Amino acid sequence: MTVLVTGGAGYIGSHTTLLLLEAGYDVIVFDNFSNASPESIKRVEALTGRKVTLIEGDIRSREDLEKVFLNHAIDAVIHFAGLKAVGESVEQPLRYYENNVCGTVQLCEVMAEYGCRQIVFSSSATVYGDPHTTPIKEDFPLSATNPYGRSKLFIEEILRDLYVSDSAWKVVLLRYFNPVGAHESGRIGEDPSGIPNNLLPFIAQTAVGKREKLSVFGNDYDTHDGTGVRDYIHVMDLSEGHLKALEKLPQIEGVLTVNLGTGQGYSVLDMVKAFEKASGQKVPYEFAPRRSGDIAKCYADPTFAKEVLGWEAKRGIDEMCEDTWRWQSSNPNGYQL
Ligand code: NAD
Ligand code: UFG
C-alpha cells in the first residue's frame, strides 16, 4: 500500500514516516521544506533501512501535486503539511489561509481527480478554543481564537462538506494535543527555526545552554501550581495513532474525529521539574506575564480513540523528557550539520 505523506519531512511527519516504513508501507514524502530539512528523511531511511520517495513540492501547486499522482498509485494521504505558528498567523493571516486552507483545497481536488479519497488530517486541540470544562471530548463546541486555529476549523469543515458531496470520501480528523519528545534513537526530533514558541523545545534549548532562561507565562492560573496545564503527548504515541487511523480508513463511513492525547494534564513547572530530572541539567526560569490567547487548562478525554482506533498513549512524562533530551543534546543545532 502506498501512502502520500504531505509535510512528511517535518517533526510529526518524519516520525510517522518511520513507523509507516517499519510497518511495510511504501511512503512518498511531499514537502516544500519551508520548515524542514531533507536530512530528517535521510535519517529515517538510515534508521529503517528502507527508501522513501522524497518529492520537493508545494501543496498549493496543482502542477506539483498532479505530477505525484500521475506517477504513483496512491492509496491514502496523511496530510501534515501546514504552517503552525500561532503568533505568526495573527501577523500574517492571509499567508496562513493561503498555505493551509488553499493548499488543502488543491490537494483534495487533485486527490479526487485521481480517484484517491482517503485522508487523515492533522487537526489540533486548538479547535476547542477555551473549553468550558476539562477533559475535552470530541463533541465539545468548536471555536478559534487566531487565524492558525481558524485554518484548522475551516479545513475540518471543508473535509466534512466533501463527504456530504461525495460519500466515497473517507476522512479521519485527528485532533492533537501537545506533541513532544523524539524517536528513542535521538536521530530525529523537533527542529524549530529561531526562538522556539513551544514549551518543550524552549526548555530543552535552555538545558543545553542555548537559551539563558525560560519565561513561564503566567503563575496565576486556576491550576494546581498557577501555571498553564497541557496534555503533552509523545510524538511516537501520536505517530502510532496515525497508523491506527490509516488501518481504520477503509471501514469508515464519512468523517471520524478523534482526540489524540494522554488524558493527563501537566503544568509548566511539572515539565520543568521532569526535564531537570531527565537531563540532570538545571532549567533556570522566571515568571512572566500571561501570554495573550493562552488558556489555563487543556487536556483530552482519550476514551474515544481507544474505543474506535484501539489506540492509547503508552509513554509517560519521563520518557517524553528523556527522549527530547537525547535528541537535543546529541543535535544541539538540530539538522544543521
Ligand atoms: P512541521 O512544521 O515540523 O511540519 C509541517 C511540514 O509541512 C514541514 O515539513 C513544512 O516544510 C511542510 N509544509 C508547510 N507548508 C507546506 C506546503 N505549502 N507544501 C508542502 N509542504 C509544506 O510541523 P509539525 O509539528 O510536524 O506539524 C504537522 C501538522 O500537525 C501541521 O499541520 C500542524 O498544524 C499540526 N499540528 C501540530 C501541533 C504541534 O504542536 N506540533 C499540534 C497540533 C497540530
Ligand atoms: N509556555 C511558557 N513559556 C514558553 C512557552 C510556553 O510558559 O516559553 C507555556 C504556555 O503558556 C502554555 C504551555 O507552556 O501554558 C504550553 O505552551 P505551548 O506553546 O508549548 O503550547 P500551546 O498549548 O500554547 O499550543 C500548542 C501548539 C498549538 C496547538 C495547541 C493545541 O503550539 O499549535 O498546542 O494542540 F494548537
Short mmCIF file of C-alpha atoms and ligand atoms in Angstrom, two decimals:
data_model
loop_
_atom_site.label_atom_id
_atom_site.label_comp_id
_atom_site.label_asym_id
_atom_site.label_seq_id
_atom_site.Cartn_x
_atom_site.Cartn_y
_atom_site.Cartn_z
CA MET A 1 0.00 0.00 0.00
CA THR A 2 1.34 3.44 -0.95
CA VAL A 3 0.81 6.41 1.33
CA LEU A 4 1.45 10.02 0.41
CA VAL A 5 2.67 11.98 3.43
CA THR A 6 2.44 15.73 2.89
CA GLY A 7 4.74 17.64 5.22
CA GLY A 8 6.47 14.34 5.87
CA ALA A 9 9.91 15.87 6.42
CA GLY A 10 8.61 17.87 9.41
CA TYR A 11 8.50 16.96 13.07
CA ILE A 12 5.45 14.69 13.32
CA GLY A 13 5.63 13.67 9.65
CA SER A 14 9.15 12.27 9.91
CA HIS A 15 8.30 10.15 12.96
CA THR A 16 5.14 8.85 11.29
CA THR A 17 7.06 8.10 8.09
CA LEU A 18 9.49 5.99 10.12
CA LEU A 19 6.66 3.92 11.59
CA LEU A 20 4.96 3.56 8.19
CA LEU A 21 8.18 2.18 6.69
CA GLU A 22 8.63 -0.19 9.61
CA ALA A 23 5.08 -1.41 9.11
CA GLY A 24 5.81 -2.17 5.43
CA TYR A 25 4.01 0.72 3.70
CA ASP A 26 5.56 2.40 0.67
CA VAL A 27 5.90 6.08 1.50
CA ILE A 28 6.04 9.17 -0.66
CA VAL A 29 7.03 12.27 1.28
CA PHE A 30 5.94 15.55 -0.30
CA ASP A 31 7.33 18.69 1.33
CA ASN A 32 8.35 22.20 0.28
CA PHE A 33 10.95 22.31 3.09
CA SER A 34 9.60 25.64 4.35
CA ASN A 35 10.02 24.33 7.90
CA ALA A 36 12.04 21.15 7.48
CA SER A 37 15.18 19.67 6.03
CA PRO A 38 15.64 16.63 3.75
CA GLU A 39 18.14 15.47 6.39
CA SER A 40 15.24 14.18 8.55
CA ILE A 41 14.24 11.77 5.78
CA LYS A 42 17.84 10.65 5.20
CA ARG A 43 17.96 9.71 8.86
CA VAL A 44 14.61 7.94 8.70
CA GLU A 45 15.98 5.88 5.80
CA ALA A 46 19.12 5.06 7.77
CA LEU A 47 17.09 4.04 10.84
CA THR A 48 14.69 1.81 8.92
CA GLY A 49 16.95 0.55 6.12
CA ARG A 50 14.17 1.45 3.67
CA LYS A 51 13.90 4.05 0.90
CA VAL A 52 11.43 6.92 0.86
CA THR A 53 10.32 8.60 -2.36
CA LEU A 54 11.10 12.19 -1.41
CA ILE A 55 9.49 14.88 -3.56
CA GLU A 56 10.07 18.58 -3.16
CA GLY A 57 6.80 20.30 -3.93
CA ASP A 58 4.12 22.63 -2.64
CA ILE A 59 0.53 21.64 -1.84
CA ARG A 60 -0.57 24.98 -3.29
CA SER A 61 0.78 23.96 -6.69
CA ARG A 62 -1.61 21.86 -8.72
CA GLU A 63 1.21 21.05 -11.09
CA ASP A 64 3.44 19.71 -8.30
CA LEU A 65 0.61 17.58 -6.94
CA GLU A 66 -0.53 16.27 -10.32
CA LYS A 67 3.00 15.07 -11.06
CA VAL A 68 2.92 12.95 -7.91
CA PHE A 69 -0.49 11.41 -8.58
CA LEU A 70 0.30 10.85 -12.24
CA ASN A 71 3.47 8.93 -11.46
CA HIS A 72 2.33 6.95 -8.40
CA ALA A 73 -0.75 4.94 -7.47
CA ILE A 74 -1.59 6.45 -4.07
CA ASP A 75 -3.99 4.63 -1.79
CA ALA A 76 -4.25 7.20 1.02
CA VAL A 77 -2.90 10.55 2.12
CA ILE A 78 -1.71 11.61 5.55
CA HIS A 79 -1.84 15.39 5.40
CA PHE A 80 0.59 17.13 7.76
CA ALA A 81 1.70 19.99 5.50
CA GLY A 82 0.86 23.35 7.01
CA LEU A 83 2.15 26.38 8.83
CA LYS A 84 1.68 26.15 12.59
CA ALA A 85 2.94 29.21 14.49
CA VAL A 86 0.02 30.85 16.29
CA GLY A 87 1.66 34.29 16.77
CA GLU A 88 2.85 34.43 13.17
CA SER A 89 -0.66 33.57 11.99
CA VAL A 90 -2.02 36.66 13.77
CA GLU A 91 0.51 38.83 11.92
CA GLN A 92 0.21 37.09 8.55
CA PRO A 93 -3.36 35.71 8.36
CA LEU A 94 -3.55 35.60 4.56
CA ARG A 95 -0.34 33.57 4.36
CA TYR A 96 -1.84 31.05 6.78
CA TYR A 97 -5.17 30.82 4.98
CA GLU A 98 -3.45 30.54 1.62
CA ASN A 99 -1.00 27.89 2.71
CA ASN A 100 -3.19 25.80 4.96
CA VAL A 101 -6.68 26.22 3.53
CA CYS A 102 -5.99 26.83 -0.19
CA GLY A 103 -3.24 24.18 -0.09
CA THR A 104 -5.68 21.62 1.31
CA VAL A 105 -8.30 22.52 -1.30
CA GLN A 106 -5.76 21.93 -4.07
CA LEU A 107 -4.74 18.64 -2.51
CA CYS A 108 -8.33 17.39 -2.26
CA GLU A 109 -9.10 18.44 -5.83
CA VAL A 110 -6.14 16.52 -7.18
CA MET A 111 -6.92 13.54 -4.96
CA ALA A 112 -10.48 13.39 -6.30
CA GLU A 113 -9.26 13.79 -9.87
CA TYR A 114 -7.05 10.73 -9.46
CA GLY A 115 -9.62 8.68 -7.53
CA CYS A 116 -7.91 8.80 -4.14
CA ARG A 117 -10.46 9.69 -1.47
CA GLN A 118 -8.88 8.55 1.79
CA ILE A 119 -7.29 11.17 4.00
CA VAL A 120 -6.01 11.51 7.55
CA PHE A 121 -5.78 15.17 8.54
CA SER A 122 -3.67 16.86 11.26
CA SER A 123 -6.12 18.93 13.24
CA SER A 124 -5.47 20.36 16.66
CA ALA A 125 -6.93 20.76 20.11
CA THR A 126 -6.85 24.46 19.31
CA VAL A 127 -10.26 23.96 17.60
CA TYR A 128 -11.84 23.69 21.07
CA GLY A 129 -10.91 27.34 21.80
CA ASP A 130 -11.20 27.97 25.53
CA PRO A 131 -13.08 24.82 26.65
CA HIS A 132 -15.85 25.23 29.23
CA THR A 133 -14.50 22.24 31.14
CA THR A 134 -11.82 19.54 31.01
CA PRO A 135 -11.19 16.79 29.98
CA ILE A 136 -12.17 17.67 26.42
CA LYS A 137 -14.42 15.35 24.41
CA GLU A 138 -14.74 15.35 20.62
CA ASP A 139 -18.31 16.72 20.74
CA PHE A 140 -17.36 19.89 22.65
CA PRO A 141 -18.20 23.22 20.96
CA LEU A 142 -15.63 24.42 18.45
CA SER A 143 -14.14 27.90 18.11
CA ALA A 144 -10.92 29.59 17.16
CA THR A 145 -9.02 32.46 18.69
CA ASN A 146 -6.44 33.02 15.94
CA PRO A 147 -6.02 32.50 12.16
CA TYR A 148 -4.00 29.30 12.63
CA GLY A 149 -6.79 27.74 14.67
CA ARG A 150 -9.37 29.05 12.21
CA SER A 151 -7.47 27.44 9.33
CA LYS A 152 -7.81 24.08 11.11
CA LEU A 153 -11.52 24.65 11.73
CA PHE A 154 -12.11 25.63 8.08
CA ILE A 155 -10.26 22.56 6.84
CA GLU A 156 -12.29 20.30 9.12
CA GLU A 157 -15.48 21.84 7.68
CA ILE A 158 -14.20 21.54 4.10
CA LEU A 159 -13.49 17.84 4.60
CA ARG A 160 -16.96 17.32 6.10
CA ASP A 161 -18.54 19.11 3.13
CA LEU A 162 -16.54 16.95 0.77
CA TYR A 163 -18.04 13.82 2.27
CA VAL A 164 -21.55 15.27 2.02
CA SER A 165 -20.94 15.94 -1.67
CA ASP A 166 -19.42 12.52 -2.38
CA SER A 167 -19.82 9.65 0.07
CA ALA A 168 -16.80 7.84 -1.37
CA TRP A 169 -14.60 10.12 0.77
CA LYS A 170 -13.21 8.60 3.96
CA VAL A 171 -11.75 11.13 6.37
CA VAL A 172 -10.11 10.95 9.78
CA LEU A 173 -9.63 14.24 11.62
CA LEU A 174 -7.00 13.76 14.32
CA ARG A 175 -7.01 16.50 16.95
CA TYR A 176 -3.58 16.51 18.53
CA PHE A 177 -2.94 17.88 21.96
CA ASN A 178 0.70 18.91 22.66
CA PRO A 179 3.21 16.76 20.76
CA VAL A 180 6.64 16.47 22.40
CA GLY A 181 9.56 14.04 22.54
CA ALA A 182 11.58 12.38 19.82
CA HIS A 183 12.40 8.96 18.42
CA GLU A 184 14.29 6.94 21.03
CA SER A 185 17.40 6.82 18.80
CA GLY A 186 17.90 10.58 19.24
CA ARG A 187 18.45 10.80 15.45
CA ILE A 188 15.19 12.58 14.57
CA GLY A 189 13.27 15.15 16.59
CA GLU A 190 11.74 18.62 16.59
CA ASP A 191 13.93 21.26 14.99
CA PRO A 192 12.22 24.64 15.36
CA SER A 193 13.72 27.53 13.42
CA GLY A 194 14.64 30.58 15.51
CA ILE A 195 13.39 31.05 19.05
CA PRO A 196 11.00 28.19 19.92
CA ASN A 197 7.38 29.17 20.58
CA ASN A 198 6.57 25.91 22.29
CA LEU A 199 7.43 24.94 25.82
CA LEU A 200 9.45 21.73 25.50
CA PRO A 201 11.82 22.91 22.75
CA PHE A 202 12.44 26.07 24.79
CA ILE A 203 13.14 24.07 27.95
CA ALA A 204 15.45 21.73 26.00
CA GLN A 205 17.39 24.62 24.47
CA THR A 206 17.72 26.21 27.92
CA ALA A 207 19.00 22.95 29.42
CA VAL A 208 21.59 22.62 26.64
CA GLY A 209 22.76 26.21 27.24
CA LYS A 210 21.43 27.81 24.04
CA ARG A 211 18.94 29.98 25.96
CA GLU A 212 19.58 31.76 29.23
CA LYS A 213 16.27 31.07 30.96
CA LEU A 214 12.69 30.07 30.41
CA SER A 215 9.93 32.63 30.82
CA VAL A 216 6.97 30.95 32.48
CA PHE A 217 3.95 32.73 31.03
CA GLY A 218 1.64 33.31 33.98
CA ASN A 219 1.61 31.90 37.52
CA ASP A 220 -1.90 32.94 38.50
CA TYR A 221 -4.00 30.48 36.51
CA ASP A 222 -6.59 28.36 38.28
CA THR A 223 -4.38 25.24 38.22
CA HIS A 224 -2.57 23.22 40.89
CA ASP A 225 0.52 25.50 40.85
CA GLY A 226 -0.79 28.53 38.96
CA THR A 227 0.97 27.71 35.67
CA GLY A 228 -0.74 26.53 32.47
CA VAL A 229 -1.73 22.87 32.19
CA ARG A 230 -1.48 20.92 28.91
CA ASP A 231 -1.78 17.36 27.65
CA TYR A 232 1.75 16.57 26.41
CA ILE A 233 1.83 13.54 24.16
CA HIS A 234 4.92 11.65 22.99
CA VAL A 235 5.40 12.03 19.23
CA MET A 236 5.87 8.25 18.86
CA ASP A 237 2.49 7.64 20.51
CA LEU A 238 0.99 10.28 18.22
CA SER A 239 2.58 8.62 15.18
CA GLU A 240 1.20 5.25 16.23
CA GLY A 241 -2.23 6.90 16.30
CA HIS A 242 -1.78 7.75 12.60
CA LEU A 243 -1.08 4.15 11.72
CA LYS A 244 -4.21 3.08 13.57
CA ALA A 245 -6.20 5.75 11.72
CA LEU A 246 -4.82 4.56 8.40
CA GLU A 247 -5.82 0.97 9.17
CA LYS A 248 -9.30 2.17 10.09
CA LEU A 249 -9.83 4.33 6.98
CA PRO A 250 -11.34 1.69 4.64
CA GLN A 251 -14.05 0.84 7.20
CA ILE A 252 -15.07 4.42 7.87
CA GLU A 253 -18.40 5.79 6.74
CA GLY A 254 -17.82 9.54 6.41
CA VAL A 255 -15.75 11.59 8.79
CA LEU A 256 -14.25 10.29 12.00
CA THR A 257 -12.98 12.85 14.52
CA VAL A 258 -10.61 11.67 17.22
CA ASN A 259 -8.65 13.34 20.03
CA LEU A 260 -5.06 12.18 20.33
CA GLY A 261 -3.95 12.99 23.85
CA THR A 262 -2.98 11.12 27.00
CA GLY A 263 -5.78 12.41 29.22
CA GLN A 264 -3.18 13.63 31.71
CA GLY A 265 -2.52 17.34 32.29
CA TYR A 266 0.88 18.69 33.39
CA SER A 267 1.76 22.25 34.34
CA VAL A 268 4.70 24.27 33.04
CA LEU A 269 6.50 23.73 36.35
CA ASP A 270 5.79 19.96 36.26
CA MET A 271 7.51 19.89 32.87
CA VAL A 272 10.48 21.91 34.11
CA LYS A 273 10.97 19.51 37.03
CA ALA A 274 10.62 16.41 34.85
CA PHE A 275 13.08 17.80 32.34
CA GLU A 276 15.64 18.61 35.03
CA LYS A 277 15.34 15.03 36.29
CA ALA A 278 15.69 13.52 32.81
CA SER A 279 18.62 15.69 31.74
CA GLY A 280 20.48 16.20 35.01
CA GLN A 281 20.64 19.90 33.99
CA LYS A 282 19.21 22.95 35.71
CA VAL A 283 16.49 24.79 33.80
CA PRO A 284 16.56 28.39 35.08
CA TYR A 285 13.20 30.15 34.81
CA GLU A 286 11.41 33.34 35.76
CA PHE A 287 7.74 34.17 35.94
CA ALA A 288 6.48 36.47 33.19
CA PRO A 289 3.03 37.89 32.34
CA ARG A 290 0.45 35.58 30.76
CA ARG A 291 0.88 35.08 27.00
CA SER A 292 -2.05 36.56 25.12
CA GLY A 293 -4.52 33.93 23.87
CA ASP A 294 -3.35 31.22 26.31
CA ILE A 295 -5.86 29.22 28.31
CA ALA A 296 -5.46 27.76 31.80
CA LYS A 297 -6.09 24.09 31.15
CA CYS A 298 -6.31 21.88 28.10
CA TYR A 299 -6.32 18.11 28.23
CA ALA A 300 -8.08 15.37 26.34
CA ASP A 301 -10.62 12.76 27.13
CA PRO A 302 -8.91 10.00 25.11
CA THR A 303 -11.68 7.40 25.59
CA PHE A 304 -12.99 7.59 22.03
CA ALA A 305 -9.54 6.98 20.49
CA LYS A 306 -9.30 3.75 22.46
CA GLU A 307 -12.82 2.69 21.53
CA VAL A 308 -12.68 3.45 17.85
CA LEU A 309 -9.00 3.08 16.95
CA GLY A 310 -7.84 0.71 19.69
CA TRP A 311 -5.17 3.33 20.43
CA GLU A 312 -3.93 4.82 23.66
CA ALA A 313 -0.77 6.70 24.60
CA LYS A 314 1.78 4.48 26.32
CA ARG A 315 4.67 6.82 27.06
CA GLY A 316 4.78 8.98 30.18
CA ILE A 317 6.30 12.33 31.07
CA ASP A 318 9.73 10.87 31.96
CA GLU A 319 10.11 9.19 28.58
CA MET A 320 8.95 12.38 26.83
CA CYS A 321 11.66 14.39 28.57
CA GLU A 322 14.40 11.73 28.27
CA ASP A 323 13.83 11.35 24.52
CA THR A 324 13.68 15.12 23.97
CA TRP A 325 16.95 15.45 25.86
CA ARG A 326 18.68 12.67 23.88
CA TRP A 327 17.72 14.41 20.63
CA GLN A 328 18.58 17.93 21.86
CA SER A 329 21.89 17.05 23.49
CA SER A 330 23.16 15.00 20.54
CA ASN A 331 21.89 17.52 17.94
CA PRO A 332 22.25 20.92 19.62
CA ASN A 333 21.78 22.62 16.23
CA GLY A 334 19.02 20.31 15.05
CA TYR A 335 19.52 19.04 11.50
CA GLN A 336 22.14 21.68 10.70
CA LEU A 337 25.33 19.70 10.37
P1 NAD B 1 6.31 20.95 10.98
O1 NAD B 1 6.40 22.39 10.61
O2 NAD B 1 7.51 20.29 11.54
O3 NAD B 1 5.79 20.09 9.73
C1 NAD B 1 4.98 20.64 8.71
C2 NAD B 1 5.67 20.32 7.39
O4 NAD B 1 4.89 20.82 6.32
C3 NAD B 1 7.05 20.96 7.26
O5 NAD B 1 7.97 19.96 6.87
C4 NAD B 1 6.87 22.02 6.17
O6 NAD B 1 8.08 22.20 5.42
C5 NAD B 1 5.75 21.42 5.36
N1 NAD B 1 4.92 22.40 4.62
C6 NAD B 1 4.35 23.53 5.09
N2 NAD B 1 3.66 24.14 4.11
C7 NAD B 1 3.78 23.36 3.00
C8 NAD B 1 3.31 23.46 1.68
N3 NAD B 1 2.59 24.52 1.27
N4 NAD B 1 3.60 22.48 0.80
C9 NAD B 1 4.36 21.42 1.18
N5 NAD B 1 4.86 21.29 2.42
C10 NAD B 1 4.57 22.25 3.33
O7 NAD B 1 5.07 20.79 11.99
P2 NAD B 1 4.58 19.53 12.83
O8 NAD B 1 4.71 19.90 14.26
O9 NAD B 1 5.18 18.30 12.32
O10 NAD B 1 3.03 19.59 12.48
C11 NAD B 1 2.45 18.79 11.46
C12 NAD B 1 0.98 19.13 11.36
O11 NAD B 1 0.36 18.91 12.62
C13 NAD B 1 0.69 20.58 10.99
O12 NAD B 1 -0.42 20.62 10.12
C14 NAD B 1 0.33 21.22 12.32
O13 NAD B 1 -0.51 22.32 12.17
C15 NAD B 1 -0.37 20.06 13.03
N6 NAD B 1 -0.33 20.18 14.49
C16 NAD B 1 0.87 20.35 15.13
C17 NAD B 1 0.91 20.51 16.51
C18 NAD B 1 2.20 20.76 17.22
O14 NAD B 1 2.17 21.32 18.33
N7 NAD B 1 3.35 20.37 16.67
C19 NAD B 1 -0.29 20.47 17.25
C20 NAD B 1 -1.49 20.25 16.57
C21 NAD B 1 -1.50 20.11 15.18
N1 UFG B 2 4.89 28.34 27.92
C1 UFG B 2 5.71 29.04 28.76
N2 UFG B 2 6.89 29.53 28.27
C2 UFG B 2 7.26 29.34 26.97
C3 UFG B 2 6.41 28.62 26.11
C4 UFG B 2 5.21 28.12 26.62
O1 UFG B 2 5.40 29.24 29.94
O2 UFG B 2 8.34 29.83 26.57
C5 UFG B 2 3.63 27.77 28.46
C6 UFG B 2 2.37 28.30 27.78
O3 UFG B 2 1.97 29.49 28.40
C7 UFG B 2 1.41 27.12 27.98
C8 UFG B 2 2.32 25.89 27.92
O4 UFG B 2 3.63 26.37 28.20
O5 UFG B 2 0.84 27.19 29.27
C9 UFG B 2 2.33 25.20 26.57
O6 UFG B 2 2.62 26.15 25.56
P1 UFG B 2 2.98 25.72 24.05
O7 UFG B 2 3.27 26.97 23.30
O8 UFG B 2 4.03 24.67 24.07
O9 UFG B 2 1.65 25.01 23.54
P2 UFG B 2 0.16 25.56 23.42
O10 UFG B 2 -0.69 24.68 24.26
O11 UFG B 2 0.06 27.01 23.63
O12 UFG B 2 -0.12 25.32 21.87
C10 UFG B 2 0.21 24.10 21.21
C11 UFG B 2 0.55 24.38 19.75
C12 UFG B 2 -0.66 24.88 19.04
C13 UFG B 2 -1.78 23.89 19.19
C14 UFG B 2 -2.05 23.63 20.65
C15 UFG B 2 -3.09 22.56 20.83
O13 UFG B 2 1.57 25.35 19.67
O14 UFG B 2 -0.36 25.00 17.68
O15 UFG B 2 -0.85 23.19 21.29
O16 UFG B 2 -2.75 21.44 20.09
F1 UFG B 2 -2.89 24.39 18.61
#
